PDB file of C-alpha atoms in Angstrom:
ATOM      1  CA  THR A 401     -27.405 -40.740   5.308  1.00 51.00           C
ATOM      2  CA  VAL A 402     -29.316 -39.258   2.373  1.00 56.00           C
ATOM      3  CA  PRO A 403     -28.717 -41.286  -0.817  1.00 62.00           C
ATOM      4  CA  ALA A 404     -27.496 -39.392  -3.840  1.00 67.00           C
ATOM      5  CA  LEU A 405     -30.115 -38.551  -6.427  1.00 67.00           C
ATOM      6  CA  PRO A 406     -29.682 -40.139  -9.868  1.00 59.00           C
ATOM      7  CA  GLU A 407     -27.861 -38.212 -12.561  1.00 58.00           C
ATOM      8  CA  MET A 408     -29.939 -36.108 -14.910  1.00 47.00           C
ATOM      9  CA  ASN A 409     -29.010 -38.149 -17.954  1.00 47.00           C
ATOM     10  CA  SER A 410     -30.180 -41.348 -16.243  1.00 47.00           C
ATOM     11  CA  VAL A 411     -33.835 -40.402 -16.795  1.00 48.00           C
ATOM     12  CA  GLU A 412     -33.436 -40.098 -20.541  1.00 48.00           C
ATOM     13  CA  GLY A 413     -34.813 -42.970 -22.560  1.00 52.00           C
ATOM     14  CA  LEU A 414     -36.946 -44.334 -19.744  1.00 57.00           C
ATOM     15  CA  ASP A 415     -40.129 -46.178 -20.683  1.00 61.00           C
ATOM     16  CA  LEU A 416     -42.596 -43.728 -19.200  1.00 61.00           C
ATOM     17  CA  GLU A 417     -45.585 -45.925 -20.018  1.00 62.00           C
ATOM     18  CA  ARG A 418     -44.126 -48.810 -18.016  1.00 66.00           C
ATOM     19  CA  LEU A 419     -43.142 -46.521 -15.144  1.00 65.00           C
ATOM     20  CA  LEU A 420     -46.566 -44.914 -15.193  1.00 66.00           C
ATOM     21  CA  TYR A 421     -48.276 -48.207 -14.400  1.00 63.00           C
ATOM     22  CA  ARG A 422     -46.071 -48.548 -11.311  1.00 62.00           C
ATOM     23  CA  ALA A 423     -47.206 -45.233  -9.870  1.00 64.00           C
ATOM     24  CA  PRO A 424     -49.387 -45.654  -6.746  1.00 62.00           C
ATOM     25  CA  GLY A 425     -52.171 -43.425  -8.060  1.00 70.00           C
ATOM     26  CA  MET A 426     -52.424 -45.286 -11.340  1.00 77.00           C
ATOM     27  CA  ARG A 427     -52.466 -48.676  -9.664  1.00 77.00           C
ATOM     28  CA  ALA A 428     -55.299 -47.563  -7.383  1.00 81.00           C
ATOM     29  CA  ALA A 429     -57.309 -46.298 -10.365  1.00 83.00           C
ATOM     30  CA  GLU A 430     -56.728 -49.538 -12.263  1.00 85.00           C
ATOM     31  CA  GLU A 431     -57.800 -51.694  -9.332  1.00 86.00           C
ATOM     32  CA  ASN A 432     -60.918 -49.571  -8.862  1.00 88.00           C
ATOM     33  CA  ALA A 433     -61.869 -49.960 -12.535  1.00 89.00           C
ATOM     34  CA  LYS A 434     -61.219 -53.706 -12.352  1.00 90.00           C
ATOM     35  CA  ALA A 435     -63.400 -54.024  -9.238  1.00 91.00           C
ATOM     36  CA  LYS A 436     -66.240 -52.120 -10.921  1.00 90.00           C
ATOM     37  CA  GLU A 437     -66.012 -54.368 -13.967  1.00 90.00           C
ATOM     38  CA  GLN A 438     -66.111 -57.551 -11.904  1.00 90.00           C
ATOM     39  CA  HIS A 439     -69.045 -56.202  -9.889  1.00 88.00           C
ATOM     40  CA  ALA A 440     -70.956 -55.463 -13.078  1.00 88.00           C
ATOM     41  CA  ARG A 441     -70.199 -58.947 -14.449  1.00 87.00           C
ATOM     42  CA  GLY A 442     -71.455 -60.533 -11.247  1.00 84.00           C
ATOM     43  CA  ASP A 443     -74.695 -58.545 -11.294  1.00 83.00           C
ATOM     44  CA  ALA A 444     -75.250 -59.405 -14.968  1.00 82.00           C
ATOM     45  CA  GLU A 445     -74.782 -63.141 -14.360  1.00 81.00           C
ATOM     46  CA  TYR A 446     -77.104 -63.120 -11.354  1.00 77.00           C
ATOM     47  CA  THR A 447     -80.229 -63.355 -13.528  1.00 73.00           C
ATOM     48  CA  TRP A 448     -79.162 -66.602 -15.170  1.00 75.00           C
ATOM     49  CA  LYS A 449     -77.876 -68.387 -12.075  1.00 78.00           C
ATOM     50  CA  PRO A 450     -80.317 -70.064  -9.669  1.00 80.00           C
ATOM     51  CA  LEU A 451     -79.992 -69.488  -5.951  1.00 81.00           C
ATOM     52  CA  ILE A 452     -79.930 -72.695  -3.934  1.00 88.00           C
ATOM     53  CA  THR A 453     -80.466 -72.387  -0.196  1.00 91.00           C
ATOM     54  CA  PHE A 454     -79.994 -75.229   2.244  1.00 93.00           C
ATOM     55  CA  GLY A 455     -81.369 -75.167   5.754  1.00 92.00           C
ATOM     56  CA  ALA A 456     -81.210 -77.575   8.667  1.00 94.00           C
ATOM     57  CA  GLN A 457     -82.619 -77.311  12.167  1.00 92.00           C
ATOM     58  CA  TYR A 458     -82.340 -79.561  15.192  1.00 89.00           C
ATOM     59  CA  GLY A 459     -84.262 -79.364  18.451  1.00 82.00           C
ATOM     60  CA  ARG A 460     -84.887 -81.402  21.583  1.00 77.00           C
ATOM     61  CA  VAL A 461     -88.108 -81.329  23.575  1.00 72.00           C
ATOM     62  CA  SER A 462     -87.622 -81.282  27.309  1.00 69.00           C
ATOM     63  CA  PRO A 463     -89.254 -84.351  28.929  1.00 69.00           C
ATOM     64  CA  ILE A 464     -90.158 -82.433  32.082  1.00 70.00           C
ATOM     65  CA  ASN A 465     -93.647 -81.266  32.967  1.00 66.00           C
ATOM     66  CA  ASN A 466     -95.187 -84.428  31.457  1.00 66.00           C
ATOM     67  CA  VAL A 467     -94.933 -83.103  27.905  1.00 65.00           C
ATOM     68  CA  SER A 468     -95.726 -86.607  26.585  1.00 63.00           C
ATOM     69  CA  ASP A 469     -99.226 -86.253  28.020  1.00 64.00           C
ATOM     70  CA  PHE A 470     -99.949 -83.424  25.612  1.00 66.00           C
ATOM     71  CA  TYR A 471     -97.952 -84.562  22.537  1.00 68.00           C
ATOM     72  CA  ASN A 472     -97.724 -88.073  21.160  1.00 67.00           C
ATOM     73  CA  LEU A 473     -93.937 -88.217  20.993  1.00 66.00           C
ATOM     74  CA  HIS A 474     -93.627 -92.003  21.304  1.00 69.00           C
ATOM     75  CA  GLY A 475     -90.647 -91.463  23.575  1.00 68.00           C
ATOM     76  CA  ASN A 476     -88.701 -89.504  20.964  1.00 73.00           C
ATOM     77  CA  TYR A 477     -87.844 -86.086  22.251  1.00 71.00           C
ATOM     78  CA  ASN A 478     -85.548 -85.127  19.313  1.00 79.00           C
ATOM     79  CA  THR A 479     -86.778 -83.098  16.321  1.00 79.00           C
ATOM     80  CA  ALA A 480     -84.980 -82.264  13.060  1.00 86.00           C
ATOM     81  CA  ASN A 481     -85.888 -80.372   9.879  1.00 89.00           C
ATOM     82  CA  VAL A 482     -83.963 -80.302   6.593  1.00 93.00           C
ATOM     83  CA  GLY A 483     -84.913 -78.341   3.501  1.00 93.00           C
ATOM     84  CA  PHE A 484     -83.755 -76.973   0.142  1.00 90.00           C
ATOM     85  CA  GLN A 485     -84.952 -73.818  -1.573  1.00 89.00           C
ATOM     86  CA  ILE A 486     -84.264 -73.048  -5.249  1.00 86.00           C
ATOM     87  CA  GLU A 487     -84.891 -69.558  -6.676  1.00 81.00           C
ATOM     88  CA  LEU A 488     -84.789 -68.532 -10.330  1.00 78.00           C
ATOM     89  CA  PRO A 489     -84.434 -64.708 -10.330  1.00 75.00           C
ATOM     90  CA  LEU A 490     -85.635 -64.230 -13.911  1.00 73.00           C
ATOM     91  CA  LEU A 491     -88.083 -61.447 -13.039  1.00 76.00           C
ATOM     92  CA  ASP A 492     -86.078 -59.746 -10.304  1.00 76.00           C
ATOM     93  CA  ARG A 493     -86.429 -56.106 -11.354  1.00 80.00           C
ATOM     94  CA  VAL A 494     -84.363 -54.843  -8.442  1.00 80.00           C
ATOM     95  CA  ARG A 495     -81.420 -56.987  -9.457  1.00 78.00           C
ATOM     96  CA  SER A 496     -81.858 -56.065 -13.123  1.00 80.00           C
ATOM     97  CA  ALA A 497     -81.740 -52.378 -12.273  1.00 84.00           C
ATOM     98  CA  ALA A 498     -78.703 -52.964 -10.064  1.00 84.00           C
ATOM     99  CA  ALA A 499     -76.968 -54.771 -12.949  1.00 84.00           C
ATOM    100  CA  ARG A 500     -77.571 -51.833 -15.294  1.00 86.00           C
ATOM    101  CA  GLN A 501     -76.290 -49.416 -12.655  1.00 89.00           C
ATOM    102  CA  SER A 502     -73.185 -51.531 -12.095  1.00 89.00           C
ATOM    103  CA  LEU A 503     -72.549 -51.644 -15.845  1.00 88.00           C
ATOM    104  CA  MET A 504     -72.705 -47.846 -16.077  1.00 91.00           C
ATOM    105  CA  ASP A 505     -70.425 -47.494 -13.061  1.00 91.00           C
ATOM    106  CA  ALA A 506     -67.902 -49.836 -14.679  1.00 90.00           C
ATOM    107  CA  ALA A 507     -67.989 -47.858 -17.941  1.00 91.00           C
ATOM    108  CA  LYS A 508     -67.497 -44.605 -16.058  1.00 90.00           C
ATOM    109  CA  ALA A 509     -64.578 -46.040 -14.043  1.00 89.00           C
ATOM    110  CA  LYS A 510     -62.939 -47.244 -17.264  1.00 89.00           C
ATOM    111  CA  ALA A 511     -63.324 -43.828 -18.874  1.00 89.00           C
ATOM    112  CA  ASP A 512     -61.958 -42.129 -15.757  1.00 87.00           C
ATOM    113  CA  LEU A 513     -58.976 -44.484 -15.820  1.00 85.00           C
ATOM    114  CA  GLY A 514     -58.219 -43.507 -19.406  1.00 85.00           C
ATOM    115  CA  ASN A 515     -58.410 -39.814 -18.554  1.00 86.00           C
ATOM    116  CA  ILE A 516     -56.179 -40.241 -15.500  1.00 82.00           C
ATOM    117  CA  ARG A 517     -53.666 -42.214 -17.552  1.00 81.00           C
ATOM    118  CA  LEU A 518     -53.475 -39.487 -20.195  1.00 81.00           C
ATOM    119  CA  GLU A 519     -53.203 -36.725 -17.604  1.00 81.00           C
ATOM    120  CA  GLN A 520     -50.534 -38.536 -15.595  1.00 78.00           C
ATOM    121  CA  ALA A 521     -48.527 -39.336 -18.732  1.00 77.00           C
ATOM    122  CA  GLU A 522     -48.594 -35.701 -19.840  1.00 80.00           C
ATOM    123  CA  ASN A 523     -47.594 -34.432 -16.399  1.00 79.00           C
ATOM    124  CA  LEU A 524     -44.829 -37.008 -16.203  1.00 78.00           C
ATOM    125  CA  LYS A 525     -43.432 -36.009 -19.585  1.00 79.00           C
ATOM    126  CA  LYS A 526     -43.497 -32.330 -18.591  1.00 84.00           C
ATOM    127  CA  LEU A 527     -41.698 -33.158 -15.367  1.00 81.00           C
ATOM    128  CA  GLN A 528     -39.127 -35.230 -17.220  1.00 80.00           C
ATOM    129  CA  ARG A 529     -38.450 -32.389 -19.657  1.00 82.00           C
ATOM    130  CA  SER A 530     -38.016 -29.945 -16.773  1.00 86.00           C
ATOM    131  CA  LEU A 531     -35.270 -32.003 -15.071  1.00 84.00           C
ATOM    132  CA  PRO A 532     -32.417 -31.058 -17.464  1.00 85.00           C
ATOM    133  CA  GLU A 533     -33.570 -27.433 -17.436  1.00 88.00           C
ATOM    134  CA  LEU A 534     -33.510 -27.233 -13.646  1.00 88.00           C
ATOM    135  CA  ALA A 535     -30.115 -28.948 -13.571  1.00 86.00           C
ATOM    136  CA  ALA A 536     -28.770 -26.400 -16.065  1.00 90.00           C
ATOM    137  CA  LYS A 537     -30.103 -23.552 -13.916  1.00 91.00           C
ATOM    138  CA  ALA A 538     -28.278 -25.007 -10.919  1.00 90.00           C
ATOM    139  CA  GLU A 539     -25.028 -25.172 -12.916  1.00 91.00           C
ATOM    140  CA  LEU A 540     -25.453 -21.556 -14.059  1.00 93.00           C
ATOM    141  CA  ALA A 541     -26.119 -20.494 -10.477  1.00 92.00           C
ATOM    142  CA  GLU A 542     -22.890 -22.218  -9.432  1.00 92.00           C
ATOM    143  CA  LEU A 543     -20.964 -20.325 -12.113  1.00 93.00           C
ATOM    144  CA  ASP A 544     -22.552 -17.048 -10.992  1.00 91.00           C
ATOM    145  CA  LEU A 545     -21.450 -17.796  -7.435  1.00 91.00           C
ATOM    146  CA  GLU A 546     -17.888 -18.444  -8.559  1.00 91.00           C
ATOM    147  CA  ILE A 547     -17.863 -15.149 -10.485  1.00 91.00           C
ATOM    148  CA  ALA A 548     -19.275 -13.286  -7.480  1.00 89.00           C
ATOM    149  CA  GLN A 549     -16.647 -14.828  -5.207  1.00 89.00           C
ATOM    150  CA  SER A 550     -13.869 -13.786  -7.607  1.00 89.00           C
ATOM    151  CA  GLU A 551     -15.264 -10.262  -7.781  1.00 86.00           C
ATOM    152  CA  LEU A 552     -15.446 -10.166  -3.981  1.00 85.00           C
ATOM    153  CA  SER A 553     -11.770 -11.164  -3.728  1.00 85.00           C
ATOM    154  CA  SER A 554     -10.829  -8.489  -6.240  1.00 82.00           C
ATOM    155  CA  THR A 555     -12.905  -5.930  -4.357  1.00 81.00           C
ATOM    156  CA  THR A 556     -11.196  -6.815  -1.068  1.00 78.00           C
ATOM    157  CA  LEU A 557      -7.740  -6.399  -2.616  1.00 76.00           C
ATOM    158  CA  GLN A 558      -8.698  -3.127  -4.226  1.00 74.00           C
ATOM    159  CA  LEU A 559     -10.182  -1.897  -0.945  1.00 72.00           C
ATOM    160  CA  HIS A 560      -6.799  -2.309   0.730  1.00 69.00           C
ATOM    161  CA  GLY A 561      -4.970  -0.718  -2.195  1.00 62.00           C
ATOM    162  CA  ASN A 562      -3.074  -3.851  -3.244  1.00 57.00           C
ATOM    163  CA  THR A 563      -3.992  -3.700  -6.943  1.00 58.00           C
ATOM    164  CA  GLY A 564      -2.549  -0.354  -7.992  1.00 60.00           C
ATOM    165  CA  LYS A 565      -6.056   0.957  -8.620  1.00 65.00           C
ATOM    166  CA  PRO A 566      -7.851   3.626  -6.613  1.00 66.00           C
ATOM    167  CA  PRO A 567      -9.052   2.109  -3.324  1.00 66.00           C
ATOM    168  CA  LEU A 568     -12.728   1.360  -2.904  1.00 70.00           C
ATOM    169  CA  THR A 569     -15.000   2.436  -0.109  1.00 74.00           C
ATOM    170  CA  PRO A 570     -16.316   0.069   2.597  1.00 77.00           C
ATOM    171  CA  LYS A 571     -19.785   0.538   1.097  1.00 82.00           C
ATOM    172  CA  GLU A 572     -18.625  -0.938  -2.204  1.00 80.00           C
ATOM    173  CA  GLU A 573     -17.036  -3.868  -0.364  1.00 80.00           C
ATOM    174  CA  ALA A 574     -20.320  -4.459   1.524  1.00 87.00           C
ATOM    175  CA  ALA A 575     -22.211  -4.421  -1.770  1.00 88.00           C
ATOM    176  CA  ALA A 576     -19.827  -7.074  -3.132  1.00 87.00           C
ATOM    177  CA  HIS A 577     -20.380  -9.197  -0.020  1.00 88.00           C
ATOM    178  CA  LEU A 578     -24.151  -8.899  -0.395  1.00 91.00           C
ATOM    179  CA  ASP A 579     -23.966  -9.824  -4.066  1.00 90.00           C
ATOM    180  CA  GLU A 580     -21.858 -12.901  -3.279  1.00 90.00           C
ATOM    181  CA  ARG A 581     -24.268 -14.028  -0.533  1.00 92.00           C
ATOM    182  CA  GLN A 582     -27.240 -13.510  -2.850  1.00 92.00           C
ATOM    183  CA  LYS A 583     -25.602 -15.656  -5.514  1.00 92.00           C
ATOM    184  CA  TYR A 584     -25.012 -18.314  -2.853  1.00 93.00           C
ATOM    185  CA  LEU A 585     -28.693 -18.257  -1.868  1.00 94.00           C
ATOM    186  CA  ASP A 586     -29.688 -18.436  -5.542  1.00 93.00           C
ATOM    187  CA  LEU A 587     -27.516 -21.523  -5.942  1.00 92.00           C
ATOM    188  CA  LEU A 588     -29.107 -23.202  -2.921  1.00 92.00           C
ATOM    189  CA  ASP A 589     -32.584 -22.423  -4.261  1.00 94.00           C
ATOM    190  CA  ALA A 590     -31.724 -23.733  -7.750  1.00 92.00           C
ATOM    191  CA  ARG A 591     -30.360 -26.977  -6.337  1.00 89.00           C
ATOM    192  CA  LEU A 592     -33.386 -27.330  -4.069  1.00 90.00           C
ATOM    193  CA  GLN A 593     -35.796 -26.921  -6.982  1.00 90.00           C
ATOM    194  CA  SER A 594     -33.834 -29.458  -9.025  1.00 87.00           C
ATOM    195  CA  ALA A 595     -33.797 -31.971  -6.153  1.00 86.00           C
ATOM    196  CA  LYS A 596     -37.538 -31.507  -5.510  1.00 88.00           C
ATOM    197  CA  ALA A 597     -38.297 -32.156  -9.178  1.00 87.00           C
ATOM    198  CA  GLU A 598     -36.188 -35.317  -9.140  1.00 84.00           C
ATOM    199  CA  VAL A 599     -37.871 -36.624  -5.990  1.00 85.00           C
ATOM    200  CA  THR A 600     -41.287 -35.894  -7.494  1.00 84.00           C
ATOM    201  CA  PHE A 601     -40.277 -37.759 -10.632  1.00 81.00           C
ATOM    202  CA  LEU A 602     -39.127 -40.752  -8.589  1.00 79.00           C
ATOM    203  CA  ARG A 603     -42.371 -40.748  -6.589  1.00 77.00           C
ATOM    204  CA  GLN A 604     -44.630 -40.547  -9.633  1.00 75.00           C
ATOM    205  CA  THR A 605     -42.769 -43.350 -11.402  1.00 72.00           C
ATOM    206  CA  GLY A 606     -42.751 -45.659  -8.372  1.00 70.00           C
ATOM    207  CA  GLN A 607     -38.966 -45.471  -7.937  1.00 72.00           C
ATOM    208  CA  LEU A 608     -38.959 -43.548  -4.667  1.00 75.00           C
ATOM    209  CA  PRO A 609     -38.811 -46.629  -2.356  1.00 76.00           C
ATOM    210  CA  LYS A 610     -35.807 -47.954  -4.285  1.00 76.00           C
ATOM    211  CA  TRP A 611     -34.008 -44.618  -3.865  1.00 75.00           C
ATOM    212  CA  LEU A 612     -34.856 -44.451  -0.162  1.00 75.00           C
ATOM    213  CA  ASN A 613     -33.539 -47.971   0.377  1.00 77.00           C
ATOM    214  CA  LEU A 614     -30.115 -46.761  -0.738  1.00 71.00           C
ATOM    215  CA  ALA A 615     -29.813 -44.954   2.597  1.00 59.00           C
ATOM    216  CA  SER A 616     -29.648 -48.277   4.454  1.00 60.00           C
ATOM    217  CA  ALA A 617     -26.980 -49.439   2.006  1.00 66.00           C
ATOM    218  CA  GLY A 618     -24.711 -46.510   2.881  1.00 57.00           C
ATOM    219  CA  GLY A 619     -25.799 -44.035   0.210  1.00 52.00           C
ATOM    220  CA  SER A 620     -24.265 -40.575   0.450  1.00 46.00           C
ATOM    221  CA  SER A 621     -25.775 -37.198  -0.181  1.00 45.00           C
ATOM    222  CA  GLY A 622     -25.139 -35.131  -3.268  1.00 46.00           C
ATOM    223  CA  GLN A 623     -22.433 -32.506  -3.628  1.00 43.00           C
ATOM    224  CA  ALA A 624     -22.386 -29.843  -0.978  1.00 39.00           C
ATOM    225  CA  VAL A 625     -22.100 -26.094  -1.381  1.00 37.00           C
ATOM    226  CA  SER A 626     -19.394 -24.388   0.631  1.00 38.00           C
ATOM    227  CA  PRO A 627     -20.634 -21.173   2.213  1.00 41.00           C
TER     228      PRO A 627
END
């Protein structure tokens, strides 16, 4: 049920800048910088925009307890108030200071975004360059395992005297078995490191969900190692 990882040569020639913008971390940093910039623009425009407040109130005086004896209501027990308030915040020092603070925060967020973009791009390029190297190490480990398995077969034949050479001791056969198992473990580790690097590359470039969705489409796992 695990989809196969893409081939190593499929990552060559990719537009890293375009993939970088799709990474979750970069998108979060961009949205944060955009929010800071919009906040600073809003605080800067506050000084030159009047504030208009509208208010309305309705009330009804209860006619009980002979309230008309104390107030000349002329039989009208309903009251209503409507009003407008216009403010021109030209001398609002608090808002002016907040606008300057917001402007500095926006500049800092923009600078941080640039630094994050450069750092992520460099890390992504390093990771991309490491993929072929890790794949080559896995191939070499597979060749070493094949050589160790051949040597183990030869050692087993020689142990039983079927090669015309002096027979070997059980200790030498055990050493050959241990060497073959170690080469097998080295191969598993090399393939694991290569797969981890590929998954990290897919995650940092925003391609991980697409790869995971292959599982529902019947994707198969990569090549297996026979013990």
